[in-house]
Coordinates of C-alpha atoms in Angstrom, one line a residue:
M1 CA -146.7 -77.7 161.2
A2 CA -150.2 -78.2 159.8
K3 CA -151.1 -77.5 156.2
A4 CA -154.1 -75.3 155.5
K5 CA -155.6 -78.2 153.4
T6 CA -155.3 -80.6 156.4
L7 CA -156.9 -78.0 158.7
A8 CA -159.7 -77.4 156.2
D9 CA -160.6 -81.1 156.3
L10 CA -161.2 -81.0 160.0
G11 CA -164.7 -80.4 161.4
D12 CA -165.5 -77.4 163.5
T13 CA -165.1 -79.1 166.9
D14 CA -161.8 -80.7 165.8
L15 CA -160.6 -77.3 164.5
L16 CA -161.4 -75.6 167.8
Q17 CA -159.7 -78.4 169.8
T18 CA -156.6 -78.0 167.6
L19 CA -156.7 -74.3 168.2
A20 CA -156.9 -74.8 172.0
D21 CA -154.0 -77.2 171.8
R22 CA -151.8 -74.8 169.8
K23 CA -152.6 -71.9 172.2
E24 CA -151.6 -74.0 175.2
E25 CA -148.4 -75.1 173.4
L26 CA -147.7 -71.4 172.6
F27 CA -148.2 -70.5 176.2
N28 CA -145.8 -73.2 177.3
L29 CA -143.2 -72.2 174.7
R30 CA -143.4 -68.6 175.8
F31 CA -142.9 -69.6 179.4
Q32 CA -139.9 -71.7 178.5
S33 CA -138.5 -68.8 176.5
A34 CA -138.9 -66.4 179.4
T35 CA -137.1 -68.8 181.7
G36 CA -134.3 -69.5 179.3
Q37 CA -135.2 -73.2 178.8
L38 CA -136.5 -73.0 175.2
E39 CA -134.4 -75.1 172.9
S40 CA -136.1 -74.6 169.6
H41 CA -137.1 -71.0 168.8
G42 CA -138.3 -72.1 165.4
R43 CA -141.1 -74.1 167.1
L44 CA -142.4 -70.9 168.6
R45 CA -142.8 -69.4 165.1
A46 CA -144.3 -72.5 163.7
V47 CA -147.0 -72.6 166.4
K48 CA -147.9 -69.0 165.7
H49 CA -148.3 -69.8 162.0
D50 CA -150.5 -72.8 162.8
I51 CA -152.7 -70.6 165.0
A52 CA -153.0 -68.1 162.1
R53 CA -153.9 -70.9 159.7
I54 CA -156.7 -72.1 162.0
Y55 CA -158.1 -68.6 162.3
T56 CA -157.9 -68.2 158.5
V57 CA -159.8 -71.4 157.8
T58 CA -162.4 -70.4 160.4
R59 CA -162.9 -67.0 158.8
E60 CA -163.1 -68.5 155.3
R61 CA -165.9 -70.8 156.6
E62 CA -167.8 -67.8 158.1
L63 CA -167.6 -66.0 154.8
G64 CA -168.6 -69.0 152.7
I65 CA -165.3 -69.1 150.9
R66 CA -164.5 -72.6 152.2
A67 CA -167.2 -75.1 152.9
T68 CA -167.4 -77.1 156.1
P69 CA -166.5 -80.7 155.5
A70 CA -169.4 -83.2 155.5
P71 CA -169.6 -85.5 158.5
I72 CA -168.4 -89.0 157.8

């Protein structure tokens, strides 16, 4: 589970890559759930929350509430 502060420290490309990874993981977890192979239902919820956090950080950047981190 990623913290909002950790996600806010990522650059835009890293944030989008993390979002894509979480969406793929969510797809796989839903597939496992549908076939009865899912062992940890809590992970499904955690991934959904991570996706929501990523969308929140992205929207905050669009509105200027949270600044994009400076490149290193």
